[in-house]
Amino acid sequence: MPLIRLLKIVAAIARNRLDNLIDLDRSPFWLRCVLRLLPWRYVIRNNAPRGERIRLSLEALGPIFIKFGQILSTRRDLLPDDISDELSRLQDDVPPFPAEDAVAIIESAFACGVDTQFARFDREPLASASVAQVHTARLHTGEEVVVKVIRPGIERVIRKDIGLMYLFARLLITLSKDARRLRPVEVVADYERTIFDELDLLREAANCSQLRRNFLASPLLYVPQVYWDHCRTKVMVMERIYGVPVSDIATLQAKNVDMKKLAERGVEIFFTQVFRDRFFHADMHPGNIFIDASNPQEPRYIGIDFGIVGTLEPEDQHYLASNLLAFFRRDYRKVAQLHVDSGWVPRDTPVGELEAGIRTVCEPIFEKPLKDISFGQLLVRLFQVARRFNMEVQPQLVLLEKTLLNVEGLGRQLYPDLDLWVTAQPYLEKWMRDQVSPMGIACNIKEQSADWLLSAPVMAQKVISTVRTLVDQQQSFHQQQVLAEKRRVRQRRAGFVLLVAGIAVLAWSGSFVINESMSGLMIAVLGGWLILR
C-alpha cells in the first residue's frame, strides 16, 4: 500500500509538473541529469502558475495533504505570497463516512447502544471534514447537541502520509539549498503535532471549556457548552448553536447588523484572548465562526472547533506587546533589541544589522495611511526579516501570526475601512500601563504570592542544602590540602633518605680502598636515622 500511495504522489507531481519548480541552473550535475531523464518531461506540458500547480497536487492527494496545505498557507514567513495565497484557497471538502461507522464508534466508546446515550441521533451528518464528522442529536435531558466523531481508520492514514511527507522533506533538503531555508522537516513536524492533537477530542473539549470560562457572560463571544459525561477520546458532545455564518455578509446586512462594530469586536476578541488570557483560538477561519444577530446593534460572535489553540508565556506576551508598540512608533532599534532580549534570535545577532533589515522592510509600508496597513502582513514581514538572522521557529508565534491574519482578513471583509491599529493601539497601551502601574504590580505580586509561600519551605531547604554542600566542599578541600602537605613532607624525607643511602653506599664502596667501611656505614645509618626523626 505505501508503494501505491507513493506512485499516486509521483503521478500528481508529474501531472502538475512540480519538477519545473527546481532551478536546474543552481542544481548539482547529477540532479540535472535525473530531471532531464524524467519520462513526463517531454510529454506533459503545464504552464499554470506555480501556486496553482502546488494546490492542485495537494487536492489530488486527499484530505491529509489538503489540511497540510491549509496549515502551510499560514507560514507566510517561509513561503512566497503567491504560493501562500493559492494554498489558502484549499477547501477541506471530504465525503461523509457511513452513519453506521459513526454509530459503531459511539457505541464502542460508551460500551452501550447509541439510543442509551441519546434520545435522538440523526444519521444524516451535519458536516464532514478530513479528521471528523458531525451529527446532530438530543440528550435524554432535552438539550439539542452536536456529536463530533473521529473518522474511522484516519490515524493509520495520517501516519502513512506523514511518513511520506518526511521522506519528501528530507529529499528536498538534499536536492535544493533554497529548500533548506524553508526547513521542510520542521514544517512537517509542526503539522504532525497539530493533526495528532486534533485526533484527541478530550483535548478539544478541554480547550472549548477553557475558552467558554474565559468569555462567560461576555457580550463579545459565545462559546458552546461541553457535555463532559458524553465525551470520550473519539467522541465529543457539545451544545448546538444557531447563528449566521460570518461569511454570509448579505444575510448579516439584511438583518441590519452593525458591520463596523462587528469587525471591531473581532479585533477586540483577539487582543483580549492574547493579552488578558494568554490563551487564544488559533483556527479562526470563517467556517468556524458564526454571528448571533438577535440584537443587530450589539452583534456577538459564536466560535466552534477548538482543536487548535495557542498559549503565550508572560515573557512572550510582554515582548509581543512591546514589539507592536515600538513597531508602529517606528522605533526599529527597540524592535531589534527586543528580538535579541526575548531570545527570538541568537544573542550574538548584530542589533544594528537587524535594525537595518527591519527598517528596509517597514518604511515603505508606513508610507501608507494606517487604515491601509495590514497588521498581519507587518508581523509576517517582521518574521521574514528575523528568519535571515536565524530566528528560531516559535510555534506559539506562528499560531499567533496565522490567527491575526485570519482576524484582520475577516474584519476587512465585514468592514473594508477597518483601521485595526486604531482598535488595537488603545488596548495595547492600556495593557502596558496596567502592567507597570502600582495596581498592576500589586496584582502580579498577589498572583505570585501563593506560589512564593508554597515554595518558601522548599527554597529554604535548598538554601540550607546548598550551604551544607559548600561547607562540606570547604572541609573536603581543607582535608585534601592537609593530606597533600603530608605527602609533600614524606616525599622530602624519602628524598633525603635516598640521598644519605647513596652517600653510605659510596662510602662503603670506598672503604675497600681506605679501609674505613665500618665508619662510613655507621655515618650513613646515623644520618638516615636523624632525617627520619
Short mmCIF file of C-alpha atoms in Angstrom, two decimals:
data_model
loop_
_atom_site.label_atom_id
_atom_site.label_comp_id
_atom_site.label_asym_id
_atom_site.label_seq_id
_atom_site.Cartn_x
_atom_site.Cartn_y
_atom_site.Cartn_z
CA MET A 1 0.00 0.00 0.00
CA PRO A 2 2.73 2.59 0.76
CA LEU A 3 4.14 1.88 -2.73
CA ILE A 4 0.75 2.58 -4.33
CA ARG A 5 0.46 5.80 -2.33
CA LEU A 6 3.96 6.81 -3.39
CA LEU A 7 3.08 6.20 -7.03
CA LYS A 8 -0.01 8.43 -6.65
CA ILE A 9 2.20 11.21 -5.26
CA VAL A 10 4.64 10.84 -8.17
CA ALA A 11 1.69 10.96 -10.58
CA ALA A 12 0.43 14.20 -9.02
CA ILE A 13 3.92 15.70 -9.26
CA ALA A 14 4.18 14.66 -12.92
CA ARG A 15 0.68 15.86 -13.88
CA ASN A 16 1.30 19.30 -12.41
CA ARG A 17 4.99 19.42 -13.41
CA LEU A 18 6.22 20.30 -9.93
CA ASP A 19 9.69 19.22 -11.09
CA ASN A 20 9.78 22.52 -13.03
CA LEU A 21 9.92 24.37 -9.71
CA ILE A 22 13.52 23.18 -9.25
CA ASP A 23 16.04 25.62 -10.71
CA LEU A 24 18.25 23.50 -12.99
CA ASP A 25 20.97 26.12 -13.23
CA ARG A 26 21.50 26.05 -9.47
CA SER A 27 21.22 22.27 -9.12
CA PRO A 28 24.14 19.81 -8.97
CA PHE A 29 25.12 17.99 -12.15
CA TRP A 30 23.66 14.62 -11.10
CA LEU A 31 20.27 16.20 -10.31
CA ARG A 32 20.17 17.98 -13.67
CA CYS A 33 20.75 14.61 -15.33
CA VAL A 34 17.97 12.93 -13.34
CA LEU A 35 15.46 15.71 -14.07
CA ARG A 36 16.22 15.63 -17.80
CA LEU A 37 15.62 11.87 -17.86
CA LEU A 38 12.14 12.08 -16.28
CA PRO A 39 9.76 10.48 -18.82
CA TRP A 40 6.94 13.02 -18.38
CA ARG A 41 9.28 15.96 -19.03
CA TYR A 42 8.83 15.59 -22.81
CA VAL A 43 5.15 14.59 -22.77
CA ILE A 44 3.29 16.73 -20.23
CA ARG A 45 3.10 20.50 -20.51
CA ASN A 46 1.74 22.64 -17.67
CA ASN A 47 2.31 26.40 -17.70
CA ALA A 48 -0.09 27.27 -14.88
CA PRO A 49 1.25 29.48 -12.07
CA ARG A 50 3.36 27.58 -9.55
CA GLY A 51 0.96 28.21 -6.67
CA GLU A 52 -1.95 26.77 -8.61
CA ARG A 53 0.04 23.68 -9.56
CA ILE A 54 1.00 23.04 -5.92
CA ARG A 55 -2.62 23.50 -4.82
CA LEU A 56 -3.95 21.09 -7.45
CA SER A 57 -1.36 18.49 -6.46
CA LEU A 58 -2.38 18.65 -2.80
CA GLU A 59 -6.07 18.44 -3.73
CA ALA A 60 -5.36 15.32 -5.79
CA LEU A 61 -3.63 13.64 -2.85
CA GLY A 62 -6.61 13.84 -0.50
CA PRO A 63 -7.65 15.36 2.83
CA ILE A 64 -4.43 14.88 4.82
CA PHE A 65 -2.37 16.70 2.20
CA ILE A 66 -5.11 19.33 1.83
CA LYS A 67 -5.00 20.01 5.55
CA PHE A 68 -1.20 20.19 5.36
CA GLY A 69 -1.54 22.77 2.60
CA GLN A 70 -4.02 24.79 4.66
CA ILE A 71 -1.60 24.93 7.57
CA LEU A 72 1.31 25.64 5.23
CA SER A 73 -0.60 28.59 3.78
CA THR A 74 -0.29 30.33 7.14
CA ARG A 75 3.52 30.11 7.08
CA ARG A 76 3.96 33.35 5.17
CA ASP A 77 7.28 33.81 6.94
CA LEU A 78 8.51 30.85 4.85
CA LEU A 79 6.57 30.89 1.58
CA PRO A 80 6.29 33.48 -1.19
CA ASP A 81 2.98 35.38 -1.22
CA ASP A 82 1.73 33.86 -4.48
CA ILE A 83 2.03 30.32 -3.11
CA SER A 84 0.53 31.24 0.29
CA ASP A 85 -2.43 32.96 -1.38
CA GLU A 86 -3.10 29.96 -3.60
CA LEU A 87 -2.84 27.44 -0.75
CA SER A 88 -5.31 29.47 1.30
CA ARG A 89 -7.93 28.52 -1.32
CA LEU A 90 -7.72 24.86 -0.39
CA GLN A 91 -11.09 23.52 0.75
CA ASP A 92 -11.46 20.59 3.12
CA ASP A 93 -14.26 19.03 1.05
CA VAL A 94 -14.42 15.39 2.15
CA PRO A 95 -17.32 12.99 1.53
CA PRO A 96 -19.02 11.76 4.73
CA PHE A 97 -18.36 8.28 6.04
CA PRO A 98 -21.34 5.95 6.66
CA ALA A 99 -23.53 6.73 9.66
CA GLU A 100 -23.22 3.08 10.73
CA ASP A 101 -19.50 3.64 11.30
CA ALA A 102 -20.24 6.70 13.44
CA VAL A 103 -22.76 4.72 15.49
CA ALA A 104 -20.25 1.88 15.93
CA ILE A 105 -17.56 4.29 17.19
CA ILE A 106 -20.01 5.89 19.66
CA GLU A 107 -21.22 2.52 20.96
CA SER A 108 -17.64 1.28 21.32
CA ALA A 109 -16.64 4.44 23.20
CA PHE A 110 -19.50 4.22 25.72
CA ALA A 111 -19.98 0.42 25.76
CA CYS A 112 -23.70 0.85 25.23
CA GLY A 113 -26.20 1.45 22.43
CA VAL A 114 -26.50 4.87 20.82
CA ASP A 115 -30.13 5.02 22.00
CA THR A 116 -28.90 4.73 25.59
CA GLN A 117 -26.71 7.80 25.13
CA PHE A 118 -29.11 9.95 23.11
CA ALA A 119 -32.87 10.38 22.93
CA ARG A 120 -32.38 11.08 19.22
CA PHE A 121 -29.38 10.62 16.97
CA ASP A 122 -29.60 11.92 13.39
CA ARG A 123 -27.92 9.59 10.92
CA GLU A 124 -27.51 12.32 8.30
CA PRO A 125 -24.26 14.18 9.08
CA LEU A 126 -24.39 17.94 9.61
CA ALA A 127 -20.81 18.39 8.37
CA SER A 128 -17.85 16.26 7.33
CA ALA A 129 -14.14 17.06 7.38
CA SER A 130 -10.83 15.27 6.95
CA VAL A 131 -10.46 14.27 10.61
CA ALA A 132 -14.00 14.09 11.97
CA GLN A 133 -17.71 14.17 11.18
CA VAL A 134 -20.55 15.95 13.00
CA HIS A 135 -24.07 14.67 13.66
CA THR A 136 -26.97 16.37 15.44
CA ALA A 137 -28.67 14.71 18.39
CA ARG A 138 -30.77 15.29 21.50
CA LEU A 139 -29.88 14.23 25.02
CA HIS A 140 -32.35 12.44 27.26
CA THR A 141 -32.45 15.62 29.36
CA GLY A 142 -33.77 17.53 26.34
CA GLU A 143 -30.72 19.56 25.20
CA GLU A 144 -30.03 19.81 21.46
CA VAL A 145 -26.41 18.88 20.82
CA VAL A 146 -23.89 18.12 18.11
CA VAL A 147 -21.83 14.92 18.22
CA LYS A 148 -18.34 15.01 16.75
CA VAL A 149 -16.89 11.62 15.80
CA ILE A 150 -13.34 10.89 14.65
CA ARG A 151 -13.19 9.41 11.15
CA PRO A 152 -12.54 5.62 11.32
CA GLY A 153 -9.03 4.50 10.35
CA ILE A 154 -7.82 8.09 9.97
CA GLU A 155 -4.85 7.67 12.36
CA ARG A 156 -3.36 4.91 10.20
CA VAL A 157 -3.81 7.02 7.06
CA ILE A 158 -2.22 10.05 8.76
CA ARG A 159 0.82 8.06 9.91
CA LYS A 160 1.44 6.76 6.38
CA ASP A 161 1.05 10.17 4.77
CA ILE A 162 3.20 11.87 7.42
CA GLY A 163 5.91 9.28 6.77
CA LEU A 164 5.84 10.14 3.06
CA MET A 165 5.91 13.86 3.86
CA TYR A 166 9.06 13.35 5.93
CA LEU A 167 10.57 11.40 3.03
CA PHE A 168 9.91 14.22 0.57
CA ALA A 169 11.04 16.88 3.08
CA ARG A 170 14.42 15.17 3.51
CA LEU A 171 14.66 14.72 -0.27
CA LEU A 172 14.03 18.46 -0.74
CA ILE A 173 16.84 19.29 1.69
CA THR A 174 19.19 17.05 -0.29
CA LEU A 175 18.16 18.47 -3.67
CA SER A 176 17.91 22.19 -3.02
CA LYS A 177 19.79 24.75 -0.96
CA ASP A 178 16.75 27.06 -1.13
CA ALA A 179 14.61 24.28 0.35
CA ARG A 180 16.87 24.11 3.40
CA ARG A 181 15.99 27.71 4.21
CA LEU A 182 12.32 26.67 4.32
CA ARG A 183 13.13 23.98 6.93
CA PRO A 184 10.72 21.41 5.46
CA VAL A 185 11.37 18.78 8.14
CA GLU A 186 10.43 21.28 10.88
CA VAL A 187 7.28 22.24 8.95
CA VAL A 188 6.20 18.60 8.67
CA ALA A 189 6.95 18.02 12.37
CA ASP A 190 4.80 21.04 13.27
CA TYR A 191 1.95 19.67 11.13
CA GLU A 192 2.34 16.23 12.71
CA ARG A 193 1.89 17.68 16.21
CA THR A 194 -1.11 19.74 15.13
CA ILE A 195 -3.03 17.00 13.38
CA PHE A 196 -2.45 14.36 16.08
CA ASP A 197 -3.65 16.85 18.70
CA GLU A 198 -6.88 17.14 16.70
CA LEU A 199 -7.42 13.37 16.97
CA ASP A 200 -7.91 13.66 20.75
CA LEU A 201 -11.40 15.10 21.22
CA LEU A 202 -10.98 15.24 25.00
CA ARG A 203 -8.22 17.77 24.37
CA GLU A 204 -10.53 19.80 22.13
CA ALA A 205 -13.30 19.60 24.76
CA ALA A 206 -10.90 20.95 27.39
CA ASN A 207 -9.90 23.82 25.07
CA CYS A 208 -13.57 24.64 24.49
CA SER A 209 -14.32 24.54 28.21
CA GLN A 210 -11.39 26.88 28.99
CA LEU A 211 -12.41 29.39 26.32
CA ARG A 212 -16.04 29.29 27.48
CA ARG A 213 -14.94 30.05 31.03
CA ASN A 214 -12.82 32.97 29.81
CA PHE A 215 -15.77 34.55 27.97
CA LEU A 216 -18.65 33.52 30.19
CA ALA A 217 -21.39 36.18 30.02
CA SER A 218 -19.25 38.22 27.58
CA PRO A 219 -21.07 40.40 25.01
CA LEU A 220 -18.23 39.73 22.55
CA LEU A 221 -18.05 35.95 22.14
CA TYR A 222 -20.24 32.95 22.94
CA VAL A 223 -18.64 29.53 23.32
CA PRO A 224 -20.93 26.45 23.42
CA GLN A 225 -21.14 24.21 26.46
CA VAL A 226 -19.37 20.84 26.56
CA TYR A 227 -21.28 17.87 27.99
CA TRP A 228 -18.41 16.04 29.68
CA ASP A 229 -20.38 12.92 30.60
CA HIS A 230 -20.81 12.27 26.88
CA CYS A 231 -17.20 12.90 25.79
CA ARG A 232 -14.51 10.37 25.04
CA THR A 233 -11.24 10.42 23.06
CA LYS A 234 -13.06 9.76 19.77
CA VAL A 235 -16.44 11.32 20.62
CA MET A 236 -17.26 14.87 21.73
CA VAL A 237 -20.72 16.22 22.55
CA MET A 238 -21.39 19.93 22.84
CA GLU A 239 -24.27 22.38 22.74
CA ARG A 240 -25.77 23.01 19.32
CA ILE A 241 -25.52 26.66 18.32
CA TYR A 242 -27.58 28.67 15.85
CA GLY A 243 -26.25 31.70 14.03
CA VAL A 244 -25.41 33.30 10.70
CA PRO A 245 -22.11 32.16 9.12
CA VAL A 246 -19.72 35.10 9.30
CA SER A 247 -19.01 34.72 5.58
CA ASP A 248 -22.71 35.29 4.75
CA ILE A 249 -22.34 39.06 4.56
CA ALA A 250 -25.56 39.51 2.55
CA THR A 251 -27.65 37.95 5.35
CA LEU A 252 -25.86 39.99 8.02
CA GLN A 253 -26.53 43.19 6.07
CA ALA A 254 -30.17 42.17 5.52
CA LYS A 255 -30.52 41.83 9.31
CA ASN A 256 -29.11 45.39 9.69
CA VAL A 257 -26.10 44.20 11.69
CA ASP A 258 -23.69 46.98 12.65
CA MET A 259 -20.80 45.78 10.46
CA LYS A 260 -18.31 48.30 11.82
CA LYS A 261 -18.92 47.22 15.40
CA LEU A 262 -18.86 43.57 14.35
CA ALA A 263 -15.43 43.98 12.71
CA GLU A 264 -14.04 45.91 15.68
CA ARG A 265 -15.35 43.32 18.13
CA GLY A 266 -13.49 40.60 16.23
CA VAL A 267 -10.25 42.53 16.78
CA GLU A 268 -11.13 43.11 20.44
CA ILE A 269 -11.76 39.38 20.93
CA PHE A 270 -8.34 38.57 19.52
CA PHE A 271 -6.46 41.04 21.73
CA THR A 272 -8.49 40.01 24.77
CA GLN A 273 -7.51 36.39 24.27
CA VAL A 274 -3.85 37.23 23.71
CA PHE A 275 -3.23 39.92 26.33
CA ARG A 276 -5.78 39.12 29.02
CA ASP A 277 -5.97 35.33 28.89
CA ARG A 278 -2.75 34.28 27.06
CA PHE A 279 -4.95 31.56 25.53
CA PHE A 280 -6.42 32.00 22.06
CA HIS A 281 -8.47 30.18 19.44
CA ALA A 282 -5.91 29.56 16.70
CA ASP A 283 -8.22 28.30 13.93
CA MET A 284 -10.49 31.30 13.43
CA HIS A 285 -11.25 30.87 9.75
CA PRO A 286 -14.77 31.79 8.53
CA GLY A 287 -16.01 28.18 8.68
CA ASN A 288 -15.55 28.17 12.46
CA ILE A 289 -17.31 31.49 13.21
CA PHE A 290 -21.00 32.34 13.39
CA ILE A 291 -22.80 35.54 14.38
CA ASP A 292 -25.63 35.96 16.86
CA ALA A 293 -27.63 38.70 15.12
CA SER A 294 -30.61 38.69 17.50
CA ASN A 295 -29.54 42.20 18.55
CA PRO A 296 -28.19 43.74 15.30
CA GLN A 297 -26.65 46.75 17.05
CA GLU A 298 -24.79 44.52 19.51
CA PRO A 299 -23.74 41.51 17.40
CA ARG A 300 -21.93 38.68 19.15
CA TYR A 301 -19.52 36.12 17.74
CA ILE A 302 -20.06 32.38 18.23
CA GLY A 303 -17.00 30.12 17.99
CA ILE A 304 -16.75 26.41 17.22
CA ASP A 305 -13.96 23.87 16.52
CA PHE A 306 -11.34 24.24 19.25
CA GLY A 307 -8.86 21.61 18.10
CA ILE A 308 -6.09 24.18 17.60
CA VAL A 309 -5.39 26.75 20.32
CA GLY A 310 -2.35 28.81 21.22
CA THR A 311 -0.86 29.83 24.54
CA LEU A 312 1.65 32.54 25.38
CA GLU A 313 4.14 32.72 28.21
CA PRO A 314 4.09 36.02 30.16
CA GLU A 315 7.52 36.87 28.71
CA ASP A 316 6.32 36.35 25.13
CA GLN A 317 3.20 38.37 25.89
CA HIS A 318 5.28 41.31 27.16
CA TYR A 319 7.74 41.19 24.26
CA LEU A 320 4.94 40.93 21.72
CA ALA A 321 3.13 43.98 23.08
CA SER A 322 6.37 45.96 23.28
CA ASN A 323 7.27 44.93 19.72
CA LEU A 324 3.94 46.01 18.28
CA LEU A 325 4.02 49.38 20.05
CA ALA A 326 7.63 50.04 19.02
CA PHE A 327 6.78 48.90 15.51
CA PHE A 328 4.07 51.48 14.97
CA ARG A 329 6.20 54.19 16.57
CA ARG A 330 8.91 53.28 14.03
CA ASP A 331 11.38 52.60 16.82
CA TYR A 332 13.22 49.91 14.85
CA ARG A 333 16.17 49.87 17.23
CA LYS A 334 13.88 48.82 20.06
CA VAL A 335 12.20 46.18 17.88
CA ALA A 336 15.61 44.70 17.06
CA GLN A 337 16.78 44.83 20.69
CA LEU A 338 13.54 43.18 21.86
CA HIS A 339 14.09 40.34 19.41
CA VAL A 340 17.52 39.71 20.91
CA ASP A 341 16.42 40.16 24.54
CA SER A 342 13.48 37.77 24.09
CA GLY A 343 15.69 35.05 22.65
CA TRP A 344 13.73 35.01 19.37
CA VAL A 345 17.06 35.49 17.57
CA PRO A 346 20.53 34.39 18.79
CA ARG A 347 22.23 36.53 21.44
CA ASP A 348 25.16 37.31 19.16
CA THR A 349 22.92 38.83 16.47
CA PRO A 350 24.23 42.28 15.42
CA VAL A 351 21.46 44.59 16.60
CA GLY A 352 22.40 47.29 14.10
CA GLU A 353 22.12 44.92 11.13
CA LEU A 354 18.79 43.56 12.35
CA GLU A 355 17.53 47.12 12.83
CA ALA A 356 18.56 48.00 9.26
CA GLY A 357 16.76 44.92 7.89
CA ILE A 358 13.56 45.78 9.75
CA ARG A 359 13.72 49.42 8.60
CA THR A 360 14.19 48.39 4.95
CA VAL A 361 11.04 46.28 5.01
CA CYS A 362 8.84 48.56 7.11
CA GLU A 363 9.48 52.08 5.88
CA PRO A 364 7.70 51.55 2.51
CA ILE A 365 4.72 50.08 4.35
CA PHE A 366 4.43 53.02 6.72
CA GLU A 367 4.16 55.45 3.82
CA LYS A 368 0.53 54.28 3.52
CA PRO A 369 -2.30 55.59 5.73
CA LEU A 370 -2.60 53.49 8.89
CA LYS A 371 -6.01 52.14 7.92
CA ASP A 372 -4.48 50.70 4.73
CA ILE A 373 -1.67 48.89 6.56
CA SER A 374 -2.11 45.17 7.09
CA PHE A 375 -1.27 44.43 10.70
CA GLY A 376 -0.88 40.73 9.91
CA GLN A 377 1.38 41.37 6.94
CA LEU A 378 3.58 43.58 9.11
CA LEU A 379 4.04 40.68 11.51
CA VAL A 380 4.78 38.37 8.59
CA ARG A 381 7.41 40.75 7.20
CA LEU A 382 8.96 41.05 10.63
CA PHE A 383 9.29 37.26 10.89
CA GLN A 384 10.75 37.10 7.39
CA VAL A 385 13.49 39.56 8.31
CA ALA A 386 14.20 37.77 11.58
CA ARG A 387 14.44 34.48 9.65
CA ARG A 388 17.52 35.83 7.88
CA PHE A 389 19.13 36.21 11.29
CA ASN A 390 18.43 32.56 12.26
CA MET A 391 15.25 33.23 14.19
CA GLU A 392 14.16 30.00 15.86
CA VAL A 393 10.68 28.69 14.99
CA GLN A 394 8.34 29.74 17.79
CA PRO A 395 5.18 27.58 17.44
CA GLN A 396 3.09 29.96 19.55
CA LEU A 397 4.12 32.93 17.40
CA VAL A 398 3.34 31.05 14.19
CA LEU A 399 -0.16 30.34 15.52
CA LEU A 400 -0.48 33.98 16.55
CA GLU A 401 0.56 35.18 13.11
CA LYS A 402 -1.97 32.84 11.47
CA THR A 403 -4.77 33.95 13.79
CA LEU A 404 -4.02 37.65 13.33
CA LEU A 405 -4.09 37.24 9.54
CA ASN A 406 -7.47 35.47 9.80
CA VAL A 407 -8.93 38.08 12.15
CA GLU A 408 -7.71 41.00 10.09
CA GLY A 409 -8.83 39.50 6.78
CA LEU A 410 -12.24 38.66 8.21
CA GLY A 411 -12.60 42.12 9.76
CA ARG A 412 -11.91 43.87 6.46
CA GLN A 413 -14.37 41.61 4.64
CA LEU A 414 -17.03 42.74 7.10
CA TYR A 415 -15.96 46.38 7.12
CA PRO A 416 -13.41 47.37 4.44
CA ASP A 417 -12.43 50.62 6.22
CA LEU A 418 -11.46 48.80 9.42
CA ASP A 419 -8.45 50.54 10.98
CA LEU A 420 -7.06 47.75 13.06
CA TRP A 421 -4.41 49.93 14.67
CA VAL A 422 -6.99 52.44 15.96
CA THR A 423 -8.75 49.50 17.64
CA ALA A 424 -5.60 47.79 18.88
CA GLN A 425 -3.39 50.69 20.00
CA PRO A 426 -5.51 51.84 22.97
CA TYR A 427 -5.84 48.24 24.12
CA LEU A 428 -2.09 47.61 23.92
CA GLU A 429 -1.15 50.89 25.58
CA LYS A 430 -3.64 50.34 28.40
CA TRP A 431 -2.29 46.80 28.90
CA MET A 432 1.29 48.10 29.10
CA ARG A 433 0.29 50.83 31.56
CA ASP A 434 -1.58 48.31 33.70
CA GLN A 435 1.47 46.07 33.85
CA VAL A 436 3.70 48.79 35.35
CA SER A 437 1.08 50.60 37.43
CA PRO A 438 1.07 50.12 41.22
CA MET A 439 -2.21 48.25 40.90
CA GLY A 440 -0.79 46.00 38.19
CA ILE A 441 2.35 45.28 40.20
CA ALA A 442 0.21 44.57 43.28
CA CYS A 443 -1.96 42.17 41.25
CA ASN A 444 1.12 40.38 39.92
CA ILE A 445 2.51 40.07 43.45
CA LYS A 446 -0.87 38.80 44.66
CA GLU A 447 -0.98 36.21 41.86
CA GLN A 448 2.54 35.03 42.65
CA SER A 449 2.33 35.23 46.44
CA ALA A 450 0.64 31.85 46.87
CA ASP A 451 3.37 30.17 44.80
CA TRP A 452 6.04 32.03 46.74
CA LEU A 453 4.58 30.94 50.09
CA LEU A 454 4.20 27.35 48.94
CA SER A 455 7.72 27.25 47.58
CA ALA A 456 9.30 29.05 50.58
CA PRO A 457 9.93 25.86 52.64
CA VAL A 458 11.40 24.14 49.60
CA MET A 459 13.59 27.16 48.80
CA ALA A 460 14.73 27.36 52.44
CA GLN A 461 15.64 23.68 52.37
CA LYS A 462 17.52 24.22 49.11
CA VAL A 463 19.43 27.14 50.65
CA ILE A 464 20.33 25.02 53.70
CA SER A 465 21.38 22.13 51.45
CA THR A 466 23.48 24.49 49.34
CA VAL A 467 25.20 25.93 52.42
CA ARG A 468 25.87 22.44 53.77
CA THR A 469 27.27 21.41 50.42
CA LEU A 470 29.56 24.44 50.38
CA VAL A 471 30.72 23.74 53.95
CA ASP A 472 31.33 20.07 53.11
CA GLN A 473 33.23 21.06 49.99
CA GLN A 474 35.35 23.54 52.02
CA GLN A 475 36.11 20.90 54.67
CA SER A 476 36.93 18.37 51.99
CA PHE A 477 39.20 20.89 50.29
CA HIS A 478 40.95 21.62 53.61
CA GLN A 479 41.44 17.90 54.29
CA GLN A 480 42.84 17.43 50.81
CA GLN A 481 45.27 20.30 51.41
CA VAL A 482 46.42 18.71 54.72
CA LEU A 483 46.89 15.32 53.09
CA ALA A 484 48.75 16.90 50.20
CA GLU A 485 51.09 18.68 52.65
CA LYS A 486 51.76 15.41 54.49
CA ARG A 487 52.54 13.73 51.18
CA ARG A 488 54.99 16.50 50.30
CA VAL A 489 56.75 16.13 53.72
CA ARG A 490 57.04 12.35 53.28
CA GLN A 491 58.41 12.85 49.79
CA ARG A 492 61.06 15.28 51.06
CA ARG A 493 62.10 12.85 53.81
CA ALA A 494 62.24 9.99 51.36
CA GLY A 495 64.46 12.09 49.14
CA PHE A 496 66.88 12.78 51.99
CA VAL A 497 66.91 9.08 52.90
CA LEU A 498 67.79 8.15 49.35
CA LEU A 499 70.49 10.80 49.25
CA VAL A 500 72.08 9.62 52.51
CA ALA A 501 71.73 5.98 51.47
CA GLY A 502 73.54 6.80 48.26
CA ILE A 503 76.33 8.50 50.20
CA ALA A 504 76.50 5.49 52.50
CA VAL A 505 76.85 3.12 49.57
CA LEU A 506 79.58 5.22 48.10
CA ALA A 507 81.31 5.42 51.46
CA TRP A 508 81.02 1.67 51.97
CA SER A 509 82.31 1.04 48.47
CA GLY A 510 85.24 3.33 49.12
CA SER A 511 86.07 1.52 52.34
CA PHE A 512 87.78 -1.21 50.34
CA VAL A 513 90.29 1.38 49.36
CA ILE A 514 90.62 3.37 52.50
CA ASN A 515 89.69 0.58 54.94
CA GLU A 516 87.07 2.77 56.68
CA SER A 517 83.93 0.82 55.76
CA MET A 518 82.58 0.49 59.23
CA SER A 519 82.97 4.17 59.91
CA GLY A 520 81.22 5.14 56.62
CA LEU A 521 78.34 2.71 57.18
CA MET A 522 77.82 3.96 60.72
CA ILE A 523 77.80 7.58 59.48
CA ALA A 524 75.19 6.71 56.82
CA VAL A 525 72.91 4.89 59.24
CA LEU A 526 73.17 7.67 61.79
CA GLY A 527 72.41 10.35 59.17
CA GLY A 528 69.35 8.45 57.88
CA TRP A 529 68.04 7.96 61.41
CA LEU A 530 68.37 11.67 62.16
CA ILE A 531 66.45 12.63 58.97
CA LEU A 532 63.63 10.19 59.71
CA ARG A 533 63.34 11.65 63.19
#
